Short mmCIF file of C-alpha atoms in Angstrom, two decimals:
data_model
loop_
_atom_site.label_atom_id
_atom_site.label_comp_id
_atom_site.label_asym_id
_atom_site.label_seq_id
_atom_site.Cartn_x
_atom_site.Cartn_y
_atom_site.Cartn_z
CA UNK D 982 2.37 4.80 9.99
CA UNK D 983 -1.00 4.14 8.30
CA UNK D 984 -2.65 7.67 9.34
CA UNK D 985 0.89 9.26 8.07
CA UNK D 986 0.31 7.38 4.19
CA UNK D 987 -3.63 8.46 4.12
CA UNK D 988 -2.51 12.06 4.71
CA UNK D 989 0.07 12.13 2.68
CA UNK D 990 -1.20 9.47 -0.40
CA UNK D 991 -3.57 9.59 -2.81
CA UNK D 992 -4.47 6.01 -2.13
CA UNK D 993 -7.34 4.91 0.90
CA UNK D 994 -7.24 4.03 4.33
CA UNK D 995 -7.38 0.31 3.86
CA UNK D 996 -4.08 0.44 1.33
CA UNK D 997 -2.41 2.32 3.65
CA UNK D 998 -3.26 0.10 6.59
CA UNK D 999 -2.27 -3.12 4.98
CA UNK D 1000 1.09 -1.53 4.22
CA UNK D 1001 2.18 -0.48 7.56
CA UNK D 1002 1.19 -4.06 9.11
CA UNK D 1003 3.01 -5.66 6.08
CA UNK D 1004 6.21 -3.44 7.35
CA UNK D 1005 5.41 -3.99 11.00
CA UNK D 1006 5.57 -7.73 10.27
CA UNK D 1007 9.04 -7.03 8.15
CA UNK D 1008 7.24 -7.94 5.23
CA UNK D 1009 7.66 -5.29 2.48
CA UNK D 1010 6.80 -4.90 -0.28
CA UNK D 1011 3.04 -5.59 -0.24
CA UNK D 1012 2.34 -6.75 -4.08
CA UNK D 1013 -1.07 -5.70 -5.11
CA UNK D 1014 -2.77 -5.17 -8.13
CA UNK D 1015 -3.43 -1.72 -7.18
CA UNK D 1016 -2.23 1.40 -8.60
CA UNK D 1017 -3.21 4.04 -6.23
CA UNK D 1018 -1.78 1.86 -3.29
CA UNK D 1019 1.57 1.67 -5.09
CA UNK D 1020 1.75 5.27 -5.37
CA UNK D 1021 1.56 5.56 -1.19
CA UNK D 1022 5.03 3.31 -1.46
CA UNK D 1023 6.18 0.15 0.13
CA UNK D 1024 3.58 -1.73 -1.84
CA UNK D 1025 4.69 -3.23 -5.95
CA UNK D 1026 2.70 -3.39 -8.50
CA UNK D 1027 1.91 -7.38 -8.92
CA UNK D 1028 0.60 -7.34 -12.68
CA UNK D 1029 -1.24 -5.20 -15.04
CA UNK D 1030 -4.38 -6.52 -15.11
CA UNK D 1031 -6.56 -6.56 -17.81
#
C-alpha cells in the first residue's frame, strides 16, 4: 500500500508509510500537520500551524 501512495502522491515515502501501517492497524485517519501527506489520503489535516 505504501509503494502504491509514493507512486501515485505527491507526498514522500515516510507519509505514505505511516499511512498504510496506520490502516493496517485499523487506525485511519492518521492526523498530521502535514499538507502534502493529506493530499496522498487517509491521513487529516490536525491544525494549521502557524
Amino acid at each position: 500500500m505504501a509503494l502504491e501512495l509514493y507512486r501515485s502522491t505527491a507526498a514522500d515515502f515516510a507519509d505514505c508509510l505511516h499511512i498504510a501501517l496506520s490502516a493496517q492497524a485499523g487506525e485511519l485517519p492518521l492526523w498530521t500537520f502535514d499538507k502534502t501527506a493529506v493530499k496522498a489520503g487517509g491521513a487529516r489535516l490536525l491544525a494549521n500551524p502557524p
